[in-house]
Coordinates of C-alpha atoms in Angstrom, one line a residue:
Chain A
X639 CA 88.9 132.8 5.3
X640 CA 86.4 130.3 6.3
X641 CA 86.0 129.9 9.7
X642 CA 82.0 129.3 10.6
X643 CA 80.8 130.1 13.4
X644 CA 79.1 126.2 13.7
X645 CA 82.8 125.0 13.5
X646 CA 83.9 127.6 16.1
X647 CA 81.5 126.6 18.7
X648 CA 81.8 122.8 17.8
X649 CA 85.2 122.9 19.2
X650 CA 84.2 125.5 21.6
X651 CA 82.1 122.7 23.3
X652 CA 84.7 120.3 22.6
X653 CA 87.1 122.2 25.2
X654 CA 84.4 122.9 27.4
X655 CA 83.9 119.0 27.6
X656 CA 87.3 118.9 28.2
X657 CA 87.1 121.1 31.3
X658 CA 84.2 119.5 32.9
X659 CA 85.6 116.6 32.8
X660 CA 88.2 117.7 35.4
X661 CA 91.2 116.9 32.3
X662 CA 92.1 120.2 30.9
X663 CA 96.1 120.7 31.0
X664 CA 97.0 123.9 32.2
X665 CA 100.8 124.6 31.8
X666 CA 102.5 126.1 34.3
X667 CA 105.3 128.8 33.6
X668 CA 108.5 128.3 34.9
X669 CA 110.6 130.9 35.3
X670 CA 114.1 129.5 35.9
X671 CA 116.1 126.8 34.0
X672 CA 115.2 123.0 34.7
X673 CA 116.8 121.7 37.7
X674 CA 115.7 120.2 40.9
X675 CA 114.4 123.4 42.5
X676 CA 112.7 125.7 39.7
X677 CA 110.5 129.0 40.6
X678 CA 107.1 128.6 39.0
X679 CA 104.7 130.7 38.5
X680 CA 101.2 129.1 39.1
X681 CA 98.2 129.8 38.2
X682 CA 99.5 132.2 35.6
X683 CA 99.4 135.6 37.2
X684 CA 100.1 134.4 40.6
X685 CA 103.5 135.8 42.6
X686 CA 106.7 133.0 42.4
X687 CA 107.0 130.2 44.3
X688 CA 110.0 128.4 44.3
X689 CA 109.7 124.8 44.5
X690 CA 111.3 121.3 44.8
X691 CA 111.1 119.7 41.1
X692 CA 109.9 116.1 41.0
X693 CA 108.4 115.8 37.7
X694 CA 111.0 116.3 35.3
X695 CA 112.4 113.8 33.0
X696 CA 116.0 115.4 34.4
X697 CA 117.5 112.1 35.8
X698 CA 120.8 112.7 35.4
X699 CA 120.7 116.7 36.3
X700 CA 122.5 117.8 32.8
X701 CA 119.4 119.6 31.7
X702 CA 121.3 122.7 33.3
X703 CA 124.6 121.3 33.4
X704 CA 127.6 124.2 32.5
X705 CA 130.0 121.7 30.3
X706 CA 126.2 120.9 28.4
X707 CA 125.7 124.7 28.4
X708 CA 129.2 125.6 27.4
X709 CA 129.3 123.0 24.3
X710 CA 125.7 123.8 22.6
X711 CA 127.4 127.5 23.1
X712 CA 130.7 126.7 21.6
X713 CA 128.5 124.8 18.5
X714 CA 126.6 128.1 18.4
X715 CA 129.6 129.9 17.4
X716 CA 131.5 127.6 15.3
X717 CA 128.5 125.8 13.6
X718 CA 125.7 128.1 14.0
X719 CA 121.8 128.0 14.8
X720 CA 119.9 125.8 12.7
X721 CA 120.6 123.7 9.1
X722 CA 116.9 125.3 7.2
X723 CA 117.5 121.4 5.8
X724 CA 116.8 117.6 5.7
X725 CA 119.9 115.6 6.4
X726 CA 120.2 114.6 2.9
X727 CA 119.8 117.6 1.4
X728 CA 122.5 119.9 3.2
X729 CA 121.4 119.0 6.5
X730 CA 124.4 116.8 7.9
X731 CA 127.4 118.4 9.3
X732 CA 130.8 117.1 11.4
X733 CA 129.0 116.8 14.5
X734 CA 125.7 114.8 13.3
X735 CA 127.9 112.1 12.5
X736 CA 129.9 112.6 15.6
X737 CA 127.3 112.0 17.9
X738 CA 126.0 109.1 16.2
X739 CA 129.1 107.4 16.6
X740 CA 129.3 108.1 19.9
X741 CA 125.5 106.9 20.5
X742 CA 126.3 103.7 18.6
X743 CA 129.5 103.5 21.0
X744 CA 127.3 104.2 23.9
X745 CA 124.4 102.0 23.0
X746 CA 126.2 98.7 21.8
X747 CA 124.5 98.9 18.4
X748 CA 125.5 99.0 14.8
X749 CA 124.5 102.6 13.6
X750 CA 122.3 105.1 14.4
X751 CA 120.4 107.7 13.1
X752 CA 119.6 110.8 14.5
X753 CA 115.9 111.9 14.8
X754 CA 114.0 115.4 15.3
X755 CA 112.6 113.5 18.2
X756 CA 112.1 109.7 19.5
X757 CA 108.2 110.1 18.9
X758 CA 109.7 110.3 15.3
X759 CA 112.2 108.0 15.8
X760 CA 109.3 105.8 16.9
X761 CA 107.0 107.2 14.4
X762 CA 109.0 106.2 11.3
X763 CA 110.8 103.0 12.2
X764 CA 108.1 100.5 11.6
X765 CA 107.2 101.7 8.6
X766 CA 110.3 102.2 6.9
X767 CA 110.9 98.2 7.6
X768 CA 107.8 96.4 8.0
X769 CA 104.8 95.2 4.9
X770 CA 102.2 93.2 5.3
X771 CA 104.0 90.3 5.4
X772 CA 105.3 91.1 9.1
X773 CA 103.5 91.2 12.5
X774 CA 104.4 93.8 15.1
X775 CA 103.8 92.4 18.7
X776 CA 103.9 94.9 21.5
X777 CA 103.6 95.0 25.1
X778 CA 99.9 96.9 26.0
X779 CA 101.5 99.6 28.0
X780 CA 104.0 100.8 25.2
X781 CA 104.7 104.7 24.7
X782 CA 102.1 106.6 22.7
X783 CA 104.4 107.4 20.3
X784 CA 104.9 104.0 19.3
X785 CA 101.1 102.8 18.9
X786 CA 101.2 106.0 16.1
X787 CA 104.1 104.5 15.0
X788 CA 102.7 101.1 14.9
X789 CA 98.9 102.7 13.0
X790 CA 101.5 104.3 10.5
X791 CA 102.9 100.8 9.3
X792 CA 101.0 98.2 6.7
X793 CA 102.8 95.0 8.9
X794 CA 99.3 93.4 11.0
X795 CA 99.8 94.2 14.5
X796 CA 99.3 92.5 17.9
X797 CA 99.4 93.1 21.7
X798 CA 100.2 91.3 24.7
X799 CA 99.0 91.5 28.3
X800 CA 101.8 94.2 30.4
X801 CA 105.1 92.4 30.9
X802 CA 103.3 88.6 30.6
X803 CA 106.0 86.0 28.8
X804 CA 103.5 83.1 28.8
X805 CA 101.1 85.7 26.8
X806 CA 104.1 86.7 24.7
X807 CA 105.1 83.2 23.7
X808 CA 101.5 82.6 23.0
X809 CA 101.0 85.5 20.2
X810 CA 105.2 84.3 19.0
X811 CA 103.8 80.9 18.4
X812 CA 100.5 82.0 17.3
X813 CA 102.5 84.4 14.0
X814 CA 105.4 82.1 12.8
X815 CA 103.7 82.4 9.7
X816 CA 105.0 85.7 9.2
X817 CA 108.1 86.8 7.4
X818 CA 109.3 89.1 10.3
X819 CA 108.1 88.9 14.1
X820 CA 109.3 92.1 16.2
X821 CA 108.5 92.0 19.7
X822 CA 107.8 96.1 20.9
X823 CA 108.9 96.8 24.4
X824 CA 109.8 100.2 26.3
X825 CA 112.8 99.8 28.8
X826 CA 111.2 101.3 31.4
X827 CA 107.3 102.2 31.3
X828 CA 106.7 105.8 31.9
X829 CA 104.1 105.6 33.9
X830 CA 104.6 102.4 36.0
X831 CA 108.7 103.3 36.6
X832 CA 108.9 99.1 36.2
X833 CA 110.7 97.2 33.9
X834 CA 110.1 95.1 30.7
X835 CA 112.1 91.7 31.8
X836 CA 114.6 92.1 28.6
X837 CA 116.3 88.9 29.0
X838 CA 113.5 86.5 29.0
X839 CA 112.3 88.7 25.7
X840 CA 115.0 87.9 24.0
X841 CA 115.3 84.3 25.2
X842 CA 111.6 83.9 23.4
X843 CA 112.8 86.3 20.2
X844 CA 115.7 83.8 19.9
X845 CA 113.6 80.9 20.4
X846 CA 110.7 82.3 18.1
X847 CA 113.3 83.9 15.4
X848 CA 112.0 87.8 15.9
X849 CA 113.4 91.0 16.3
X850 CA 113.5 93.1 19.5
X851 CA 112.6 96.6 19.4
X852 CA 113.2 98.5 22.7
X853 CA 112.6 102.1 23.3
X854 CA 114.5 102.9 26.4
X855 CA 113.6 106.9 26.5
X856 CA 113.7 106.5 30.5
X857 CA 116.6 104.2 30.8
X858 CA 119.5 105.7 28.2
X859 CA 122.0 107.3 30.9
X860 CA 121.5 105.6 34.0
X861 CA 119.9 102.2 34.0
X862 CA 122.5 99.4 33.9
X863 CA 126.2 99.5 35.5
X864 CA 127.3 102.0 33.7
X865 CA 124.3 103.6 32.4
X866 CA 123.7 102.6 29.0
X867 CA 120.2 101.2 29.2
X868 CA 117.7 98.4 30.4
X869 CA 119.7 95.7 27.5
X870 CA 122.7 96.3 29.9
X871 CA 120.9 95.5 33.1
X872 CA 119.7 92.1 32.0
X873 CA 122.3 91.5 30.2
X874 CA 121.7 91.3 27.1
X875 CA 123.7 94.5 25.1
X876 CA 124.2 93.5 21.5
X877 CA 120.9 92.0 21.1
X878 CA 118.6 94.0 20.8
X879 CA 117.8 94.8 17.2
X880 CA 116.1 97.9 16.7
X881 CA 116.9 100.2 19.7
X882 CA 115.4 104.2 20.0
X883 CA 115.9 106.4 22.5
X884 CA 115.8 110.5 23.2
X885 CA 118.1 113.1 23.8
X886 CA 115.3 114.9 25.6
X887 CA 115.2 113.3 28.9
X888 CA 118.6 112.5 30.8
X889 CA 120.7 113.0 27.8
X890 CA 120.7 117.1 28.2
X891 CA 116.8 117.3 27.7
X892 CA 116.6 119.5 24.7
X893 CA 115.4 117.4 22.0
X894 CA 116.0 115.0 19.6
X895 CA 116.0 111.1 19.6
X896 CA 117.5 108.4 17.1
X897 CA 117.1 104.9 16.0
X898 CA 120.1 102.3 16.9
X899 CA 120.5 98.9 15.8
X900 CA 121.0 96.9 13.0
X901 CA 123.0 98.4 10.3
X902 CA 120.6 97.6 7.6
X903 CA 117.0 98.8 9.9
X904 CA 119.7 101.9 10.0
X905 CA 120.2 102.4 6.7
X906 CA 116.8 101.7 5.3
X907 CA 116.0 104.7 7.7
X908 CA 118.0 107.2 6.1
X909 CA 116.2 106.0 2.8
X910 CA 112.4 105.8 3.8
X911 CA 111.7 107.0 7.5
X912 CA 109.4 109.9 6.5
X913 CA 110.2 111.8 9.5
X914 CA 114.0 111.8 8.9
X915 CA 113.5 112.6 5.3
X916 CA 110.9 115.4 5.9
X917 CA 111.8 117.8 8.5
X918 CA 115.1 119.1 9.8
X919 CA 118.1 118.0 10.7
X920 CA 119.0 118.2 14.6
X921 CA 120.3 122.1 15.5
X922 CA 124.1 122.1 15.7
X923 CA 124.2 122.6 19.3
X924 CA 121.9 120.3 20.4
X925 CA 124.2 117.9 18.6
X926 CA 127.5 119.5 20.1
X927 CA 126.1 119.1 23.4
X928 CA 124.7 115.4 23.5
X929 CA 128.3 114.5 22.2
X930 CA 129.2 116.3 25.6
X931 CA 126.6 114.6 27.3
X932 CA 127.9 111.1 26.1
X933 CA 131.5 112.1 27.1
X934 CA 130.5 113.1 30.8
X935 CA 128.4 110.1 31.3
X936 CA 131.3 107.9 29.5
X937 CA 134.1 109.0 31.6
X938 CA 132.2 108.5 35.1
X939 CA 129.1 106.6 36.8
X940 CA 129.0 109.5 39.5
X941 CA 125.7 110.6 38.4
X942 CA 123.7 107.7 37.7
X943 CA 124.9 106.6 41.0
X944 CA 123.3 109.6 42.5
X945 CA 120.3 108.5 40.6
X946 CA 120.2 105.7 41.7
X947 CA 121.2 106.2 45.6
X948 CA 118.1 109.0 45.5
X949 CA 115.6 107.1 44.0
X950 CA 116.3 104.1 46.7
X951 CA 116.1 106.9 49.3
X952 CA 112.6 108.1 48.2
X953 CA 111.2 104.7 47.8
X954 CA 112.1 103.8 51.1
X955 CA 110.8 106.9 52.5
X956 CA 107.4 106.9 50.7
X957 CA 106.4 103.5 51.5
X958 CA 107.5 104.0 55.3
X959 CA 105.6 106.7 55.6
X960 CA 102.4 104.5 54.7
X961 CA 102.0 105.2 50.8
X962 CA 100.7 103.0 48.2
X963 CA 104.0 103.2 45.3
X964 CA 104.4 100.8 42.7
X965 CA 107.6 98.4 43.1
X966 CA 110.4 98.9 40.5
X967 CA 113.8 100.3 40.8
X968 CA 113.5 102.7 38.6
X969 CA 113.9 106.2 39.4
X970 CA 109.8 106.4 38.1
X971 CA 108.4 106.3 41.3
X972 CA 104.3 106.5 41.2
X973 CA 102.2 107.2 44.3
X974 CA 99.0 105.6 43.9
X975 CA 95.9 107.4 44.6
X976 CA 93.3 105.6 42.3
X977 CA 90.9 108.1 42.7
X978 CA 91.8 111.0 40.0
X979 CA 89.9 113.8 42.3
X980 CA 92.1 113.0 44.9
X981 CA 95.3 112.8 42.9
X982 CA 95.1 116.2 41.7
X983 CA 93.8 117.9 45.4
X984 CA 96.9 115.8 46.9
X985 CA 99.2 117.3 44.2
X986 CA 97.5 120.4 44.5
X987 CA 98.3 120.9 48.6
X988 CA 101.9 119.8 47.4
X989 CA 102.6 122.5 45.9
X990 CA 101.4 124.6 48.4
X991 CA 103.8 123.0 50.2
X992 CA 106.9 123.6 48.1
X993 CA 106.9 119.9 45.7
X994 CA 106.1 120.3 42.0
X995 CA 104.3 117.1 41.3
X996 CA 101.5 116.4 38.9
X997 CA 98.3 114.1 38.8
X998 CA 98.3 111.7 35.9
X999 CA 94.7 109.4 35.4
X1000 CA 92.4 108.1 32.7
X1001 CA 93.3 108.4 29.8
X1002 CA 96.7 108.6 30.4
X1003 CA 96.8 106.0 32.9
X1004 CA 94.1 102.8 33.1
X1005 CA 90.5 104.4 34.8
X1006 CA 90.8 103.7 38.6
X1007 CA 94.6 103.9 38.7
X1008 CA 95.0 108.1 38.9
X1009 CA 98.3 108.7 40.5
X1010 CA 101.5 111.1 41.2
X1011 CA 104.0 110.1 39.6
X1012 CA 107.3 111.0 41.0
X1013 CA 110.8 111.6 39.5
X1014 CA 113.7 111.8 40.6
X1015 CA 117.3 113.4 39.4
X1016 CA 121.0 112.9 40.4
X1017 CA 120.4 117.0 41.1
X1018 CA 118.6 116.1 43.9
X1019 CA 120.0 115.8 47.9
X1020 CA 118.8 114.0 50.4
X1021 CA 118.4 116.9 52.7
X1022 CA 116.0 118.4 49.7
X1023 CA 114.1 114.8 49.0
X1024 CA 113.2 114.5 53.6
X1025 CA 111.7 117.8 52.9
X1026 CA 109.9 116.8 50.1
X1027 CA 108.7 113.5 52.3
X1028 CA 107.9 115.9 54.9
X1029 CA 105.5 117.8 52.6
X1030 CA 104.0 114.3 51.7
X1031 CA 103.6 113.1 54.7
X1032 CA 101.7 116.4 56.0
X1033 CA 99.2 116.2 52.6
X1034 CA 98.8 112.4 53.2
X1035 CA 98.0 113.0 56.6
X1036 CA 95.8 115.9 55.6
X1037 CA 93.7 113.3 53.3
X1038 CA 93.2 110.4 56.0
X1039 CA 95.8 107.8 53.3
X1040 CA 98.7 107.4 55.1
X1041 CA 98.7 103.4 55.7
X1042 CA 96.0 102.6 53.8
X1043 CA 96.2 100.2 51.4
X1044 CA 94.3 99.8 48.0
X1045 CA 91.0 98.8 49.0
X1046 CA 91.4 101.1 52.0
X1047 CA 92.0 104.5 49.6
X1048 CA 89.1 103.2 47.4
X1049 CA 86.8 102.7 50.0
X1050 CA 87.3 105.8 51.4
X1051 CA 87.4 108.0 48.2
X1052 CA 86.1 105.6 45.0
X1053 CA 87.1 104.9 42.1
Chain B
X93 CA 78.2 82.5 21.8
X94 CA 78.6 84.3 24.6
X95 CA 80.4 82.5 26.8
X96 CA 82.6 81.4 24.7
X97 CA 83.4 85.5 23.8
X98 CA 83.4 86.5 27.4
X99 CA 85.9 83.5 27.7
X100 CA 88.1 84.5 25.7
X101 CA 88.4 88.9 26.8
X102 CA 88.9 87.1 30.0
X103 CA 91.8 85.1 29.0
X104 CA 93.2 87.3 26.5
X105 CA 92.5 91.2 28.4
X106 CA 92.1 90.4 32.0
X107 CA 95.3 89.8 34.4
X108 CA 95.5 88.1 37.5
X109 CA 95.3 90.9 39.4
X110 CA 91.9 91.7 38.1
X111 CA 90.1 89.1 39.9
X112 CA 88.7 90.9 42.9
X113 CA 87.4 93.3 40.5
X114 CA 83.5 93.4 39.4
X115 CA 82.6 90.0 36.9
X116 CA 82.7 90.5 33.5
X117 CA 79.3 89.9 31.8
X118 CA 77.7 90.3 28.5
X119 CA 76.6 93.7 29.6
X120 CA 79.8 95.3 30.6
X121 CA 81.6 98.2 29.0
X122 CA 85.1 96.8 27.6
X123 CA 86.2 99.6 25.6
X124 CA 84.8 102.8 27.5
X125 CA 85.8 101.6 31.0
X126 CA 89.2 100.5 29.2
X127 CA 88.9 97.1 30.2
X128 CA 90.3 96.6 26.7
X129 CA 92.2 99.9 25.0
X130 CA 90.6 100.2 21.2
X131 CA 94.6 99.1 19.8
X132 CA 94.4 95.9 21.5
X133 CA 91.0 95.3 20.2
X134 CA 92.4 93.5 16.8
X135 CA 93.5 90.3 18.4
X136 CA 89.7 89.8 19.3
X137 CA 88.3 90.6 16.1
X138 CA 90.4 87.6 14.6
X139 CA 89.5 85.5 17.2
X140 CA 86.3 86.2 16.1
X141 CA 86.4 85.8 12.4
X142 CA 88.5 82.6 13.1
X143 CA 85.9 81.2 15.7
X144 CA 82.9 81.8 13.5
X145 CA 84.6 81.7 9.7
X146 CA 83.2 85.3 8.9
X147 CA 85.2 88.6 7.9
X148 CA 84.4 91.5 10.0
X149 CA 85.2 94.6 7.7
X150 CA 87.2 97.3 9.4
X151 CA 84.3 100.1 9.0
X152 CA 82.1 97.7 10.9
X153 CA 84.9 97.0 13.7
X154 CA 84.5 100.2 15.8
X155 CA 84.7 101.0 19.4
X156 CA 80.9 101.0 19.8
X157 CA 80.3 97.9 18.0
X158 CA 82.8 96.4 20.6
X159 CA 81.8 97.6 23.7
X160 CA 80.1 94.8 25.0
X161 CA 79.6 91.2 24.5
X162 CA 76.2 91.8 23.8
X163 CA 76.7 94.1 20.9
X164 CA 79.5 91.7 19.9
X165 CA 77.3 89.0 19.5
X166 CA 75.1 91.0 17.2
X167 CA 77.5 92.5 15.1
X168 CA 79.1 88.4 14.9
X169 CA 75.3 87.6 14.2
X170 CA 75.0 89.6 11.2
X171 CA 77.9 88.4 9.6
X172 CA 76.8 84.2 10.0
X173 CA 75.3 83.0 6.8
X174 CA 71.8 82.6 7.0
X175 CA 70.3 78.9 7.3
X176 CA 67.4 77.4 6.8
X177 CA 64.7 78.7 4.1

């Protein structure tokens, strides 16, 4: 045992920083299963409140679901708990190759390969494929989880402005000395709710001969016609080469994510991707109930339609009530505050007022661009989302922002 | 030098939307104020080993020595080869 006491307060002080800084994460414990209305208990210790859920990553409202239920218990049974192995090892059973089948089916890819998670997915990819012969281009507002992914990888690396094609075809033109070009895009950004324009990307990737990597983590399920991702709303399914995405958001919500695409990118995963080779295989009935999952979403648009026909509602009724959102039509809808004091009073007297919602700013977002960033979920109804409007309307009122614009809010509160 | 520098984070960092905001000048924080995020820092330190024909080494490439166009300039300036006697 070596602790010291000078390491101790070191990261003693650390936290402290952390906490004066206004940043410290508290969690909140919620004592009911995910789903549009949950009963939390916040701050720990204090009696239940039960509220309306706008921060989950639930789209699609099978989080909860009873056939998603039913089929993890049904694995639970027939396959058991857990593997205690690596796929390759004794780790693979009926049902991992099952369900990536059916994501392959789903996606419009190749193969797949099942991950512990898509920040694995994302953490091993580039690696597994890329030397220093290769150039990695991404978009500057890309998922955490793939910058790690992108340190973790010997190809050089590059970035281009949010969403910009001209800055895009610029850094294209600018590598064609490399072996391999791969342009790094999410679906749809996390934080913004907008969308990376996929068919002009792969316009340029043809043009430019690179690869497209797309991680559509908050598209798989419900953007496109029939759900299958952001390729399928512009268009462009079957081209995209390296494709990851997560069972942990509308696909049931547990865990787990996977790499689609190319056969070979694919395969060279099962051989090198260190975090498919070094930790477990996804639990049986995480597996079971994806498969379900796929099958639901497979047979009927019902619930993406929902999604979709809520997340039109909410804009609509945000903006008319004089808020600052971002545009998109994703079911990411941000409320802009700018000011990071003000976004977490504002989500504060929300949840007074019955709407789970949570203050995001620097560093998670750019400094001077703190906001609430809303969610919404197929589990939601309207009569549920006009009383969440009323409750932002009241708060918006209560802080004098209601109408303002940009400058207005920043005048009024700073930056 | 250091137009040319603050040229270029303009072109390459800065969007449209940006304009209203505060100038850029030598002085300003780029990385603390996350005017540019440390990841997407790369692209200007081949700009600048391109631009000047030197080789930054990536110990000397941090976040401090980045922050500002002043420091840039210095950190540029030691890496010139010396002329004159």
């Amino acid at each position: 045992m070596a602790y010291p006491a000078a390491v101790r307060d070191a990261w003693r002080a650390e936290l402290a920083g952390i906490r004066e800084k206004g940043i410290f994460k508290d969690e909140r414990f919620i004592h009911s299963p995910q789903a549009a209305r949950i009963t939390v208990e916040y701050p720990a210790g204090a009696p239940l409140k039960e509220v309306v859920n706008l921060c989950a990553n639930n789209y699609l409202g099978l989080s909860s679901h009873p056939a998603v239920v039913a089929a993890a218990h049904r694995a639970l049974d027939e396959r058991g708990y857990g593997m205690s192995s690596v796929r390759f090892i004794c780790g693979t059973q009926d049902v991992h190759r099952a369900l990536e089948e059916k994501l392959t089916a789903f996606l419009g890819t190749e193969d797949t390969i099942l991950f512990a998670s898509c920040l694995d997915a994302n953490a091993g990819v580039f690696e597994a494929i890329l030397g220093p012969e290769d150039v990695m281009i991404s978009d500057r507002l890309v998922h955490a989880s793939i910058v790690d992914g992108i340190r973790l990888c010997k190809a050089m690396h590059d970035t281009y402005k949010h969403c910009d094609m001209a800055h895009l075809e610029e850094k294209l033109r600018e590598h064609q000395d490399k072996r391999v070009r791969v342009v790094i895009t999410d679906g749809v950004f996390s934080m913004d709710g907008d969308m990376a324009p996929l068919d002009e990307i792969v316009a340029l990737a043809e043009q430019y001969r690179a690869l497209v990597f797309l991680d559509d983590s908050h598209a798989t399920g419900f953007i496109g016609r029939t759900g299958r991702g952001v390729h399928e709303r512009f268009g462009v399914m079957g081209k995209i080469d390296i494709l990851t995405t997560t069972l942990g958001k509308a696909l049931g919500g547990a865990s787990g994510g996977c790499v689609s695409g190319r056969k070979e990118i694919v395969d060279l995963c099962r051989q090198r991707a260190r975090p498919y080779l070094f930790s477990n295989a996804v639990p049986p009935p995480i597996a079971a109930s994806a498969i379900a999952v796929l099958d639901i979403l497979s047979a009927t648009t019902a619930r993406r339609d929902a999604l979709e026909a809520n997340a039109a509602f909410w804009r609509a009724g945000l903006k008319d009530a004089g808020f600052v959102i971002k545009d998109g039509d994703s079911p990411i809808v941000p409320v802009m505050l700018f000011n990071a004091k003000l976004a977490q009073e504002v989500a504060r007297d929300l949840y007074d007022e019955g709407v789970y919602v949570v203050g995001f700013f620097f560093p998670v977002v750019a400094a001077g661009q703190a906001r609430i960033r809303t969610q919404l979920s197929a589990d939601h109804d309207i009569p549920m989302l006009e009383r969440a409007l009323e409750a932002f309307k009241k708060v918006g009122a209560k802080h004098g922002i209601l109408g303002l614009d940009k400058k207005g809010i920043i005048e009024k509160y700073g930056l | 030098m250091k137009e040319l520098i603050l040229d270029y984070i303009k072109r390459e960092y800065l969007d449209a939307d940006d304009a209203g905001d505060a100038p850029l000048t030598a002085d300003t924080p780029l990385i603390s104020s996350g005017i540019v995020d440390s990841f997407s820092m790369v692209s200007l330190k081949r700009f600048l080993e391109k631009q000047y024909a030197i080789r930054i080494p990536d110990e000397e490439a941090t976040p401090q020595a980045f922050d500002t166009v002043t420091s840039i300039v210095g950190l540029v300036a030691r890496h010139l080869p010396k002329t004159g006697a």
